[in-house]
GROMACS .gro file of C-alpha atoms in nm:
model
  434
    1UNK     CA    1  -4.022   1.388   2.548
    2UNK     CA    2  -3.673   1.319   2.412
    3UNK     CA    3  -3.315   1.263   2.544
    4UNK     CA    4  -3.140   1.594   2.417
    5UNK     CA    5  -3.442   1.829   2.622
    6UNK     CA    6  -3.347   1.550   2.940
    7UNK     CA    7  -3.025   1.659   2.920
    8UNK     CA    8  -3.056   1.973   2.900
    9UNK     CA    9  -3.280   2.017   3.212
   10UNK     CA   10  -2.991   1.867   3.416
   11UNK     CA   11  -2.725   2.053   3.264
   12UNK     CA   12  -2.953   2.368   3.390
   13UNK     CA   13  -2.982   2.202   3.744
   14UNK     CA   14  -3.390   2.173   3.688
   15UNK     CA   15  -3.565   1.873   3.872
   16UNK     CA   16  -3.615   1.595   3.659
   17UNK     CA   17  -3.975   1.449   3.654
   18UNK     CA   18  -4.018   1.029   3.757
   19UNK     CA   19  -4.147   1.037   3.373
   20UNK     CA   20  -3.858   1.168   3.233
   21UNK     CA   21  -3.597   0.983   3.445
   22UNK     CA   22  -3.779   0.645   3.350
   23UNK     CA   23  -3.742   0.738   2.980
   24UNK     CA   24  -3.357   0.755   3.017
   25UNK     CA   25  -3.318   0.422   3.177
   26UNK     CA   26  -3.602   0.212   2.942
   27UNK     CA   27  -3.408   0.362   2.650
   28UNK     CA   28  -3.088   0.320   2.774
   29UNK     CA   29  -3.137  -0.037   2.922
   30UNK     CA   30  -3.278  -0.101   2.540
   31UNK     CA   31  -2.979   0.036   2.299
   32UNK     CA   32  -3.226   0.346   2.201
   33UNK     CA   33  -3.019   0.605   2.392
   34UNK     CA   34  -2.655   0.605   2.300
   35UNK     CA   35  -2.385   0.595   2.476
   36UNK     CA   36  -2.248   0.939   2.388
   37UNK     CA   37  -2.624   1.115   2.508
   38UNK     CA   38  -2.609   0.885   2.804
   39UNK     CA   39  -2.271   1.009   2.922
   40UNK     CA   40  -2.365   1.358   2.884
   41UNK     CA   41  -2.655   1.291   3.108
   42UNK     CA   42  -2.420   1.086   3.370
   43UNK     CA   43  -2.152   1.372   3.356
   44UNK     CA   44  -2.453   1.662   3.443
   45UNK     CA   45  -2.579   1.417   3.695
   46UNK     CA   46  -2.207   1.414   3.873
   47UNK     CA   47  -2.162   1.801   3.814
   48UNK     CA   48  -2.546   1.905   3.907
   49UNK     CA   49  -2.633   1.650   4.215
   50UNK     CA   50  -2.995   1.502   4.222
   51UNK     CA   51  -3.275   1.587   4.499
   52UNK     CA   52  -3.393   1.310   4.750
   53UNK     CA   53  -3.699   1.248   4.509
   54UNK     CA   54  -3.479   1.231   4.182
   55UNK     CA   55  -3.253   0.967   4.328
   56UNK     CA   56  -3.485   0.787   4.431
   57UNK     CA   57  -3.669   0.769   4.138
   58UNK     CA   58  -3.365   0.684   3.974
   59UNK     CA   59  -3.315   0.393   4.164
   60UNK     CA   60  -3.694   0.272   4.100
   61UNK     CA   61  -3.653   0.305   3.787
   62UNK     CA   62  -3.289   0.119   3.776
   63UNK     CA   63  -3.448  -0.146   4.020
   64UNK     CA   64  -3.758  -0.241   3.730
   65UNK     CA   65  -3.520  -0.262   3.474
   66UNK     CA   66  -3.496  -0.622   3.444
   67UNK     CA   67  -3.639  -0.934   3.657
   68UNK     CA   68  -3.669  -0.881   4.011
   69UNK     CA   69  -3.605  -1.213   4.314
   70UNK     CA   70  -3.959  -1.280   4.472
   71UNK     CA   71  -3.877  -1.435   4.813
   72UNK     CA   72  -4.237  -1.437   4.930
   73UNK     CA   73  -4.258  -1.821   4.926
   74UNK     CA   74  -4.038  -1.826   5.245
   75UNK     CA   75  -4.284  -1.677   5.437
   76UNK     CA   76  -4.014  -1.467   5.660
   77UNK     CA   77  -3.910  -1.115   5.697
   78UNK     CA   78  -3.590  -1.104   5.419
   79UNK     CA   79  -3.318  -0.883   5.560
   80UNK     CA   80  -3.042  -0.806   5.305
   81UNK     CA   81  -2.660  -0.709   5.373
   82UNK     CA   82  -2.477  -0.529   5.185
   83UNK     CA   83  -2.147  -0.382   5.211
   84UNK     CA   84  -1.948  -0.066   5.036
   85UNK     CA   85  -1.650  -0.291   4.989
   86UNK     CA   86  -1.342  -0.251   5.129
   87UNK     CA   87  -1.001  -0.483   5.217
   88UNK     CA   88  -0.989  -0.746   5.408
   89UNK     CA   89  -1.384  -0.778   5.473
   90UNK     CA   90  -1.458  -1.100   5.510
   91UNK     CA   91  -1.754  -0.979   5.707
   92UNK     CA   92  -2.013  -1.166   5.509
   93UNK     CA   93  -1.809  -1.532   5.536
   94UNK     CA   94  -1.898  -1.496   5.938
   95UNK     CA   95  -2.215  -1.297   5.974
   96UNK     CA   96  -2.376  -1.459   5.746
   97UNK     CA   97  -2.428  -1.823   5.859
   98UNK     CA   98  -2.423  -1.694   6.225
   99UNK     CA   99  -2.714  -1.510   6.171
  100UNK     CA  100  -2.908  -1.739   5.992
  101UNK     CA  101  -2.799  -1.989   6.295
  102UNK     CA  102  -3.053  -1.810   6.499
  103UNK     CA  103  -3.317  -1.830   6.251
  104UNK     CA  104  -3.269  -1.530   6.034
  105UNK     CA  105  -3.333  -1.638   5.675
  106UNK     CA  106  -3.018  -1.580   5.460
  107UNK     CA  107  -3.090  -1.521   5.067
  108UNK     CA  108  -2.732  -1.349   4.937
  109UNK     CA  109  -2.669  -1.261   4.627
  110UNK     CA  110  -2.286  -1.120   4.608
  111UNK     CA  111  -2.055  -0.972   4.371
  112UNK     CA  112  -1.708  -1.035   4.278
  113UNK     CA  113  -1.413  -0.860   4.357
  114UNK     CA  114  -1.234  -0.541   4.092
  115UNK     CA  115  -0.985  -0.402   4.140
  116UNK     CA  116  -0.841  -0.347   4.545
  117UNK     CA  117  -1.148  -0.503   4.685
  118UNK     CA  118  -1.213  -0.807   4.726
  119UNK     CA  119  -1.550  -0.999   4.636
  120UNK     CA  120  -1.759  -1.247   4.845
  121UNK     CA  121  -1.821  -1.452   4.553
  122UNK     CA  122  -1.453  -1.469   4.465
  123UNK     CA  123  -1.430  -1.625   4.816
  124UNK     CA  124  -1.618  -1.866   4.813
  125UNK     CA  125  -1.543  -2.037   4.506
  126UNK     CA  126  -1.184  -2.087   4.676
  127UNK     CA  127  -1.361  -2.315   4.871
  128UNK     CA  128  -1.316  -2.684   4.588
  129UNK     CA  129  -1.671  -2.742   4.483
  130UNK     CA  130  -1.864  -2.482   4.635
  131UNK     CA  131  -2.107  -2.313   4.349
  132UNK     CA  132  -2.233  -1.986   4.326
  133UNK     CA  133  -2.386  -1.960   3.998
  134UNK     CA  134  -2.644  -2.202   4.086
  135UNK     CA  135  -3.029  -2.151   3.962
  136UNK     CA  136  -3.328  -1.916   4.104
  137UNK     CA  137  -3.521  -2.195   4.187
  138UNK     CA  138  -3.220  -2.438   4.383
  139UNK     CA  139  -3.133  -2.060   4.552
  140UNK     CA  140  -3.493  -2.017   4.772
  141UNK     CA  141  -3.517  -2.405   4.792
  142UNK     CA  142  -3.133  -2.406   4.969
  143UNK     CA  143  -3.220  -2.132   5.198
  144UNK     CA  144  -3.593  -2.313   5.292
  145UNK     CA  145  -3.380  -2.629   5.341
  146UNK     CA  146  -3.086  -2.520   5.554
  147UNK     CA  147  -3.217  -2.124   5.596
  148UNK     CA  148  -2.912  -1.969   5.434
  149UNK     CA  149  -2.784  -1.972   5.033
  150UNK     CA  150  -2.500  -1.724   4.897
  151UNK     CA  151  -2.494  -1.702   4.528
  152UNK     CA  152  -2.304  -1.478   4.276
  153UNK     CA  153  -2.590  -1.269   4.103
  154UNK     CA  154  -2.738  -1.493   3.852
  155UNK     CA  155  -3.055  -1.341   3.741
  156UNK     CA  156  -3.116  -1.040   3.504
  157UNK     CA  157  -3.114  -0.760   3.794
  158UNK     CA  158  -3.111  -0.436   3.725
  159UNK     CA  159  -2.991  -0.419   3.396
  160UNK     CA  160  -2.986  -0.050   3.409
  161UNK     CA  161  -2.691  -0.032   3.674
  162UNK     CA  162  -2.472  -0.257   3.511
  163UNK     CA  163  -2.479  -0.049   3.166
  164UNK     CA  164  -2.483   0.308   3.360
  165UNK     CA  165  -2.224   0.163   3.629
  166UNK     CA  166  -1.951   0.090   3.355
  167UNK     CA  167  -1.987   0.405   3.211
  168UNK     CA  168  -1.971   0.616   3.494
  169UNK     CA  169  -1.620   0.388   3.548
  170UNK     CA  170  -1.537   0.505   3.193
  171UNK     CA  171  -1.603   0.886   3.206
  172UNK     CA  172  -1.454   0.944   3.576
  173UNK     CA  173  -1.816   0.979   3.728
  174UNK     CA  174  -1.774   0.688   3.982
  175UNK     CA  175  -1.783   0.904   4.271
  176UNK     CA  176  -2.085   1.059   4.320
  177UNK     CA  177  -2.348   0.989   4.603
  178UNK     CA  178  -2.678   0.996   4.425
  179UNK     CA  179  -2.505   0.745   4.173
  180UNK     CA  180  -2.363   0.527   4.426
  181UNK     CA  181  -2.673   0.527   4.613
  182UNK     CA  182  -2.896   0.441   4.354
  183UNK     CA  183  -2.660   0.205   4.204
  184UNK     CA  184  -2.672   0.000   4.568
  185UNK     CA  185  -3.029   0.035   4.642
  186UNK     CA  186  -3.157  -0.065   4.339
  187UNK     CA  187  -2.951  -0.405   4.371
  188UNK     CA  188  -3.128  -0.485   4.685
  189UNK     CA  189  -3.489  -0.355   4.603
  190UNK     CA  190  -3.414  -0.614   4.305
  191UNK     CA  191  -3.326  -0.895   4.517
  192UNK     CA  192  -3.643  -0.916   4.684
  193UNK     CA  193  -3.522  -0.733   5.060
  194UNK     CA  194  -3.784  -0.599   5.274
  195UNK     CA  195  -3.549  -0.432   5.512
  196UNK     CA  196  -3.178  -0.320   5.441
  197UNK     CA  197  -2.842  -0.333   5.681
  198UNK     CA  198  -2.585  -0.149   5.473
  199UNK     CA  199  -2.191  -0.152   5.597
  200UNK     CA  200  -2.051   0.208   5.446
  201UNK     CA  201  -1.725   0.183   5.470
  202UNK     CA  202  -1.526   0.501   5.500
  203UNK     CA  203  -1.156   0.555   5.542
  204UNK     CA  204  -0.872   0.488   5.234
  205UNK     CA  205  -0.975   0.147   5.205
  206UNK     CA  206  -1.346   0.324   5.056
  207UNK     CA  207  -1.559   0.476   4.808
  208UNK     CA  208  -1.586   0.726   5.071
  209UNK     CA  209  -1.295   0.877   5.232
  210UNK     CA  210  -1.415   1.085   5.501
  211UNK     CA  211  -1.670   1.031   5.759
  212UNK     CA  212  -1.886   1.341   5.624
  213UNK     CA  213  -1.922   1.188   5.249
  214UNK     CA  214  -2.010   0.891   5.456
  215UNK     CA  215  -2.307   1.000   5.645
  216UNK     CA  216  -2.406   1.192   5.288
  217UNK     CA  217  -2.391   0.866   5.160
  218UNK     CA  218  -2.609   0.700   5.441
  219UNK     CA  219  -2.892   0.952   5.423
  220UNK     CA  220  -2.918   0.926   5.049
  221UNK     CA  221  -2.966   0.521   5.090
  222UNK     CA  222  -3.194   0.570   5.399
  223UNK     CA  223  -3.409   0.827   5.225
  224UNK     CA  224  -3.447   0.587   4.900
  225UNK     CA  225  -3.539   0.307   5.127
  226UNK     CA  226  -3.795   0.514   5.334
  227UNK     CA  227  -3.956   0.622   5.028
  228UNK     CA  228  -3.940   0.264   4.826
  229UNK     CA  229  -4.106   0.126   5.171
  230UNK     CA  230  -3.781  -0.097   5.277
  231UNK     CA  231  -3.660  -0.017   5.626
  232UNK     CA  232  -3.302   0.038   5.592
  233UNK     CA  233  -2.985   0.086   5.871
  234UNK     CA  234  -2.661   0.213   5.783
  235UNK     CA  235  -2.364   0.098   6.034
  236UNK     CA  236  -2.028   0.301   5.913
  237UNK     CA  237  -1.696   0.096   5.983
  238UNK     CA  238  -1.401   0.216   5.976
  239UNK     CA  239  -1.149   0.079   5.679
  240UNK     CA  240  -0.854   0.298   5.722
  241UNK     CA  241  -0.653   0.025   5.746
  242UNK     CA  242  -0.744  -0.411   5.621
  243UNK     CA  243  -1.044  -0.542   5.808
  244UNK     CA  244  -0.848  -0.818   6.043
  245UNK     CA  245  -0.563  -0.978   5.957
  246UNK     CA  246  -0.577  -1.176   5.638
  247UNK     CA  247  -0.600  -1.044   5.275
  248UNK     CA  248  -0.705  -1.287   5.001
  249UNK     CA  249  -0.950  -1.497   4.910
  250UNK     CA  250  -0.840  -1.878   5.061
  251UNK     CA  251  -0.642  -1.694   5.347
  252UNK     CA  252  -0.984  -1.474   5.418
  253UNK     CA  253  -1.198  -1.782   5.441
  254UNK     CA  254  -0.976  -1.965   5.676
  255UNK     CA  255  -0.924  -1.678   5.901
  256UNK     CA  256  -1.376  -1.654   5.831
  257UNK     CA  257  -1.352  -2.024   5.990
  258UNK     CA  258  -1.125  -1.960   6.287
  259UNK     CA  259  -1.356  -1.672   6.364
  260UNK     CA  260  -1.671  -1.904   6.388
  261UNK     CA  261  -1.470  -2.166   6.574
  262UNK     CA  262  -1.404  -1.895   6.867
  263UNK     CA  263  -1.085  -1.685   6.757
  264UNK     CA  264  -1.226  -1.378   6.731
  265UNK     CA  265  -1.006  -1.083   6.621
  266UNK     CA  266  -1.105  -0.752   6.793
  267UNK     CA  267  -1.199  -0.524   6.473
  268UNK     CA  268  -1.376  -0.865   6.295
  269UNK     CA  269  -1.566  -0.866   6.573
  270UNK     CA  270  -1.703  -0.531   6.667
  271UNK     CA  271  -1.851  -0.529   6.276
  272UNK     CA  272  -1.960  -0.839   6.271
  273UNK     CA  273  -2.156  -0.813   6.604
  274UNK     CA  274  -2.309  -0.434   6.482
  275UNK     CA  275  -2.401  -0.531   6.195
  276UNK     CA  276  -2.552  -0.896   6.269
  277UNK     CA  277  -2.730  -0.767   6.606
  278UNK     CA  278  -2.932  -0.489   6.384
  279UNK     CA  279  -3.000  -0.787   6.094
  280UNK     CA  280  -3.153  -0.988   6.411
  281UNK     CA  281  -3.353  -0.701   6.476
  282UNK     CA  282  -3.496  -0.580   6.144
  283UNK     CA  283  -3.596  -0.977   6.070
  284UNK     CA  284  -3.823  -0.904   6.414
  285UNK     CA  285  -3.609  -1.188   6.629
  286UNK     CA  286  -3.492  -0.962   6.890
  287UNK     CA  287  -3.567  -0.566   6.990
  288UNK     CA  288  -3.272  -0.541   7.224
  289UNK     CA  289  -2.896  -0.535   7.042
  290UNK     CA  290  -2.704  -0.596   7.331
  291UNK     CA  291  -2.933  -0.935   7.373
  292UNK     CA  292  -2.881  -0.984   7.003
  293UNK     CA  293  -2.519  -0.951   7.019
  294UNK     CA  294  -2.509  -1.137   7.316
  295UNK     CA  295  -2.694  -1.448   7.125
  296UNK     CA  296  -2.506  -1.422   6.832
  297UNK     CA  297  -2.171  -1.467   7.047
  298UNK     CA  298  -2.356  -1.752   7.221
  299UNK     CA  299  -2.366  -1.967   6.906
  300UNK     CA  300  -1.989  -1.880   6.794
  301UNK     CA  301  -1.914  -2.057   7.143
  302UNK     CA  302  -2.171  -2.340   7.126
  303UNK     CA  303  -2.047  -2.396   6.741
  304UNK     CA  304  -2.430  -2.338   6.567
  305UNK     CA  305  -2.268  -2.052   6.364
  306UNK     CA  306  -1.958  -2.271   6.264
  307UNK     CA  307  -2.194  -2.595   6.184
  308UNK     CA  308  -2.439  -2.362   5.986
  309UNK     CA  309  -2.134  -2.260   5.818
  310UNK     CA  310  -2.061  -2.653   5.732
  311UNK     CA  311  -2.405  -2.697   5.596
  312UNK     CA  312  -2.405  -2.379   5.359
  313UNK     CA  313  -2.119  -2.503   5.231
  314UNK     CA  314  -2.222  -2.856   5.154
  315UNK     CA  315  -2.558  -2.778   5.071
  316UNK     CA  316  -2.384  -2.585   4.763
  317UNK     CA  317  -2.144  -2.871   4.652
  318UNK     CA  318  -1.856  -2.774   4.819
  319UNK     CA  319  -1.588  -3.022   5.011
  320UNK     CA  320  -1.665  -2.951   5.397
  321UNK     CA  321  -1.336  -3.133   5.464
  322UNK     CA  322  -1.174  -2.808   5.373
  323UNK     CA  323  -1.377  -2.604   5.679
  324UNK     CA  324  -1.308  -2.851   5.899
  325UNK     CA  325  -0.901  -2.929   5.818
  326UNK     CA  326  -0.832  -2.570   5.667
  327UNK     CA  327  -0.453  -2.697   5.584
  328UNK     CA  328  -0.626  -2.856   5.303
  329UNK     CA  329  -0.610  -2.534   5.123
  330UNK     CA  330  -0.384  -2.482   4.867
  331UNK     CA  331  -0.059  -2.347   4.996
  332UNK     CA  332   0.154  -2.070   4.729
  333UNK     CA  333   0.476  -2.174   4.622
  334UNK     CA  334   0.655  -1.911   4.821
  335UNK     CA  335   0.542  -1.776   5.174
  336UNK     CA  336   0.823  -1.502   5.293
  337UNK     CA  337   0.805  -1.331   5.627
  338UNK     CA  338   0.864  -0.944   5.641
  339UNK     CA  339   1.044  -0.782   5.951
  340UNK     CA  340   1.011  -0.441   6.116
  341UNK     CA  341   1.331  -0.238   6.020
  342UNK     CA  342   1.283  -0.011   6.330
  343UNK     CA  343   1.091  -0.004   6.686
  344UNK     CA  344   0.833   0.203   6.753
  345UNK     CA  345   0.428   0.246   6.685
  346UNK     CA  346   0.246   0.132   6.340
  347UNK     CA  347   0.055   0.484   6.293
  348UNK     CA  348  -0.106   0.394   5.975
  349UNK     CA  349  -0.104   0.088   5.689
  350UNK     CA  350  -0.320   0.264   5.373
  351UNK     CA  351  -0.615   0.007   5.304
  352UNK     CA  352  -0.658   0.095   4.967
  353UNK     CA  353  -0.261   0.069   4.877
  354UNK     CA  354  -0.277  -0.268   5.068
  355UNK     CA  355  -0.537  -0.420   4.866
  356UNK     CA  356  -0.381  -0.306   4.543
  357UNK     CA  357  -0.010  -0.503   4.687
  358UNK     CA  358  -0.259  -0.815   4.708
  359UNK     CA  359  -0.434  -0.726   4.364
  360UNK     CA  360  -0.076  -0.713   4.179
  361UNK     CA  361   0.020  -1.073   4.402
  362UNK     CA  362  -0.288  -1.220   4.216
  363UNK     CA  363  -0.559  -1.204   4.432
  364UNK     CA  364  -0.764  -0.966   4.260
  365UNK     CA  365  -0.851  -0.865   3.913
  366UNK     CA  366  -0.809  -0.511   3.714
  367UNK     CA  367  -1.062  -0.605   3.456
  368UNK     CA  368  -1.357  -0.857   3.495
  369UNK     CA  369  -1.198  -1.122   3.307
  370UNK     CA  370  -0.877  -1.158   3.441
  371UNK     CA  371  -0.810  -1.466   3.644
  372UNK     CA  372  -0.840  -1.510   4.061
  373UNK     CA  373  -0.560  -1.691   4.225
  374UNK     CA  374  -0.654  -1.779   4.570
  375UNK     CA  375  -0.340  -1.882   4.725
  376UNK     CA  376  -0.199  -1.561   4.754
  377UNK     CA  377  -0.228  -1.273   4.987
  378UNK     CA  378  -0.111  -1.148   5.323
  379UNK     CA  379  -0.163  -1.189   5.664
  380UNK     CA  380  -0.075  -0.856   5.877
  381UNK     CA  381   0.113  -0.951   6.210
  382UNK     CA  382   0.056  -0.596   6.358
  383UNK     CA  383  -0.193  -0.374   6.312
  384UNK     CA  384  -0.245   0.028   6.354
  385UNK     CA  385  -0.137   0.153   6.706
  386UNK     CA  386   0.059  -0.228   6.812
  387UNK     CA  387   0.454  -0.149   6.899
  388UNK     CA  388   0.715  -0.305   6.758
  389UNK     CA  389   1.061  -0.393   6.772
  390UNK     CA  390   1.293  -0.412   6.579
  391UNK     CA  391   1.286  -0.726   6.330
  392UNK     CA  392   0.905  -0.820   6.510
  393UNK     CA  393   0.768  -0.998   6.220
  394UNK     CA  394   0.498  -0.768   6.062
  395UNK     CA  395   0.349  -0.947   5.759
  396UNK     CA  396   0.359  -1.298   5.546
  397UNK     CA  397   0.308  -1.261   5.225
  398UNK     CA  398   0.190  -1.548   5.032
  399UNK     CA  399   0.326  -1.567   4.630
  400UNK     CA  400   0.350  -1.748   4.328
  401UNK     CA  401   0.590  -1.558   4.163
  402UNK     CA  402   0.940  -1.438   4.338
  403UNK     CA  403   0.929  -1.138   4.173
  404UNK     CA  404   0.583  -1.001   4.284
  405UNK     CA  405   0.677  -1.166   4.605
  406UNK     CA  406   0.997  -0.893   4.590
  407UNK     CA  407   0.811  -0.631   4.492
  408UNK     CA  408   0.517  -0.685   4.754
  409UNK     CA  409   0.714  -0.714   5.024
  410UNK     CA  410   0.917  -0.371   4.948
  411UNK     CA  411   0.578  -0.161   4.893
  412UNK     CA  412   0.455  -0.278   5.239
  413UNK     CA  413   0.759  -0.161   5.416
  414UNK     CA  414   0.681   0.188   5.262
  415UNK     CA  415   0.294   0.155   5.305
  416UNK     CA  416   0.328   0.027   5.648
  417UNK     CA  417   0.389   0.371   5.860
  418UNK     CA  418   0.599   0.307   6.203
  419UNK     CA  419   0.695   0.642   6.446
  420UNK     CA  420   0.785   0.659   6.814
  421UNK     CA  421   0.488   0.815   6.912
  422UNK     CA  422   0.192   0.605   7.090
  423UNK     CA  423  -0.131   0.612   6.916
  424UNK     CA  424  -0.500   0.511   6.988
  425UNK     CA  425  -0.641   0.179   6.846
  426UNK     CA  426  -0.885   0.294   6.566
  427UNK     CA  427  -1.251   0.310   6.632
  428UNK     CA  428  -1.414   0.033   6.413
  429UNK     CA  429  -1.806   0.158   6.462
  430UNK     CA  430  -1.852   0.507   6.359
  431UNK     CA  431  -2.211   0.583   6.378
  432UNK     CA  432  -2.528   0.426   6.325
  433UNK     CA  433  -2.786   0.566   6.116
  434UNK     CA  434  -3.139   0.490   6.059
   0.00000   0.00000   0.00000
C-alpha cells in the first residue's frame, strides 16, 4: 500500500478501503505523507465525493488520531452541541447553562472565532477572568462540581482535522460535505459524546447556503453517527440574516445575560428552545419536547438558568460582578447610531457581509493570530420584515477607530436592504432530522 496508488483510486472515483483511508491520515498526522500528495488526495476527494462508508471511515480514522476526552467518570449520558457557525449565535452562552440547570451534564469544548463568525471561546474570555484553557482534569472535576464547564479545546484532538482542515482552506476545498462532515464528527466522537445535537446553519450567514446542501449535510453527520454508535439530531436554523440583535463578543454575552434574566428575543429563542428541548431528551431527562421546552422556559423565569450561568462563570475564575452589573463591560471609544434613509420594509440584511462589517470593526480575526477586541460590534435595531420610517434608528455600531466606525456604518446602509413591499418574518427552525 502506498500514497500515489491511494490517490489514484480516488482520482478514478473507486471506493477507498477503511485500510487504505487509515494509511492517509496515520501518515499524514505523522509528516510521512507530504503536503503536495495530501492535497492531491483532498482535491480528488472534493471533485470525486465519498460514499456513506468512506466518510465515515474517514472520520474514525480522523477521530483516533490523537487523544480522545473519556467522560465516563461522570456517570451520565454526555450530550454534545455543536454548531455550523454563523453571526450573531450566541446560542451556546444561553443553552448551555440552562440546560445543565435541569440536570443535563455540560462538558464543552469550543472553538474560536475566523474570519465572519464568531467563536464561543472568543466570548467568553470577554468576560475579565474567566479561563478557558484550563486542564483535562479541573474540566470533568468543574462539570461534577457545578454540572457544566466550557473550555477552548485544550487536549490533542484529532490531530488529523486540524492538518487536513488548513489545507483544504489553502487549496479552495473547504466546501465539501463529506469533508465538513467528517471534519465535525470527528471533533465530537473525540470529545467523549455519546449522543450529538448539531445546529446546521444554512442561509448567507453559512457553510451551507441553501436548505438542500443543508439536509445533504445533515444526513452525512447522521449516517457517521449511526454507524460510529452516537445518536445524533440535526436541527437546521435559519442564518440568512444575524442570530438576534447583537454582534460581538462583550455585546453577545450581555445580550446572552438579558436572555437568561427573561428578555427573550423571538429568533434567540425559537433555537435555543429546539435545540435545548432535543439535548434534554437525548441525555434521557424528558421524552416529550414540548414538556422539555416548557421546563427549560420555567427556569429562565425562576432564574436557575441565569444563576447556573453565575456559577459557570465563577467556577472558571471569572468576575461574576460583570453578569450581574453588565455596564461593567468595557464600553468602545465611539458608539454612533445609524438612521433609516427611507420608509418602508427591511427585506434582507446579508449575514455573512454583516459579520465581515464586525470582523473589519475588530471583533473578529482573518488569521488565527490576530488580536480580538471585544468592545466592538453592532446591535441591529430592526430586523428582516420590521417597517421603518424614515430616520427610525436601525443599528449602533460600537468602534475604536473613527474611521472603521465611517466605513462600517456606510457598508450597512448598502447591506441593509429596505423596499415598500411587506414581507414575512423568516422561519428560524427549518427541519429536524434524525
Amino acid at each position: 500500500m502506498n500514497i500515489l496508488e491511494i490517490i489514484e483510486k480516488k482520482r478514478d472515483k473507486k471506493e477507498l478501503s477503511k485500510e487504505e483511508i487509515e494509511y492517509f491520515i496515520e501518515g499524514y498526522t505523522h509528516d510521512k505523507i507530504a503536503d503536495y500528495q495530501a492535497a492531491a488526495f483532498i482535491m480528488a476527494i472534493y471533485l470525486n465525493g465519498m460514499t456513506k462508508q468512506e466518510t465515515t471511515d474517514l472520520t474514525i480514522a480522523m477521530a483516533n488520531s490523537g487523544e480522545k476526552l473519556d467522560l465516563s467518570s461522570l456517570n451520565e449520558v454526555i450530550v454534545d452541541k455543536h454548531s455550523t457557525g454563523g453571526v450573531g449565535d450566541k446560542v451556546s452562552l444561553i443553552l448551555l447553562p440552562l440546560v445543565a440547570s435541569l440536570g443535563v451534564p455540560v462538558a464543552k469544548m469550543s472553538g474560536r472565532g475566523l474570519g465572519f463568525t464568531g467563536g464561543t471561546v472568543d466570548k467568553l474570555e470577554s468576560i475579565p477572568g474567566y479561563q478557558t484553557g484550563i486542564n483535562i482534569h479541573k474540566f470533568v472535576e468543574n462539570v461534577e462540581k457545578v454540572g457544566i464547564s466550557m473550555i477552548s479545546q485544550t487536549l490533542n484532538l484529532a490531530p488529523a482535522d486540524k492538518k487536513i482542515y488548513s489545507l483544504r482552506d489553502s487549496i479552495s476545498c473547504v466546501e465539501s460535505i463529506p469533508l465538513i462532515a467528517s471534519s465535525i464528527m470527528s471533533k465530537k466522537i473525540a470529545s467523549g459524546a455519546q449522543k450529538i445535537v448539531l445546529d446546521v446553519t444554512c442561509g448567507s450567514g453559512a457553510f451551507m447556503q441553501s436548505k438542500e446542501r443543508a439536509e445533504e449535510l445533515a444526513k452525512e453527520m447522521i449516517e457517521i453517527g449511526r454507524l460510529a454508535n452516537k445518536e445524533t439530531v440535526c436541527i437546521l436554523t435559519n442564518m440568512d440574516e444575524p442570530l438576534g440583535h447583537a454582534v460581538g463578543n462583550s455585546l453577545e454575552v450581555i445580550e446572552a445575560i438579558q436572555f437568561l434574566k427573561g428578555d427573550m428575543l423571538e429568533d434567540v429563542r425559537e433555537v435555543v428552545l429546539e435545540l435545548g428541548a432535543y439535548m434534554v431528551k437525548l441525555a434521557g431527562k424528558g421524552e416529550n419536547i414540548e414538556e422539555n421546552k416548557a421546563r427549560l422556559l420555567e427556569n429562565i423565569e425562576n432564574g436557575k438558568g441565569y444563576e447556573k450561568f453565575i456559577q459557570l462563570v465563577e467556577n472558571q475564575g471569572g468576575n461574576s460582578s460583570y453578569i450581574k452589573d453588565t455596564n461593567q463591560f468595557t464600553k468602545a471609544n465611539y458608539i454612533e447610531n445609524v438612521y433609516s434613509q427611507k420608509s418602508g420594509y427591511i427585506q434582507s440584511m446579508n449575514a455573512k457581509e454583516i459579520g465581515k462589517i464586525v470582523c473589519d470593526l475588530g471583533a473578529g480575526r482573518i488569521r488565527k493570530e490576530d488580536n480580538i477586541d471585544n468592545a466592538v460590534g453592532i446591535i441591529l435595531n430592526k430586523k428582516v420584515s420590521d417597517k421603518v420610517e424614515k430616520d427610525d434608528l436601525l443599528v449602533t455600531i460600537y468602534a475604536n477607530s473613527k474611521e472603521k466606525l465611517e466605513e462600517a456604518k456606510k457598508n450597512l446602509l448598502e447591506v441593509i436592504k429596505i423596499e415598500n413591499k411587506e414581507i414575512e418574518k423568516p422561519k428560524m427552525i427549518l427541519e429536524i432530522m434524525k
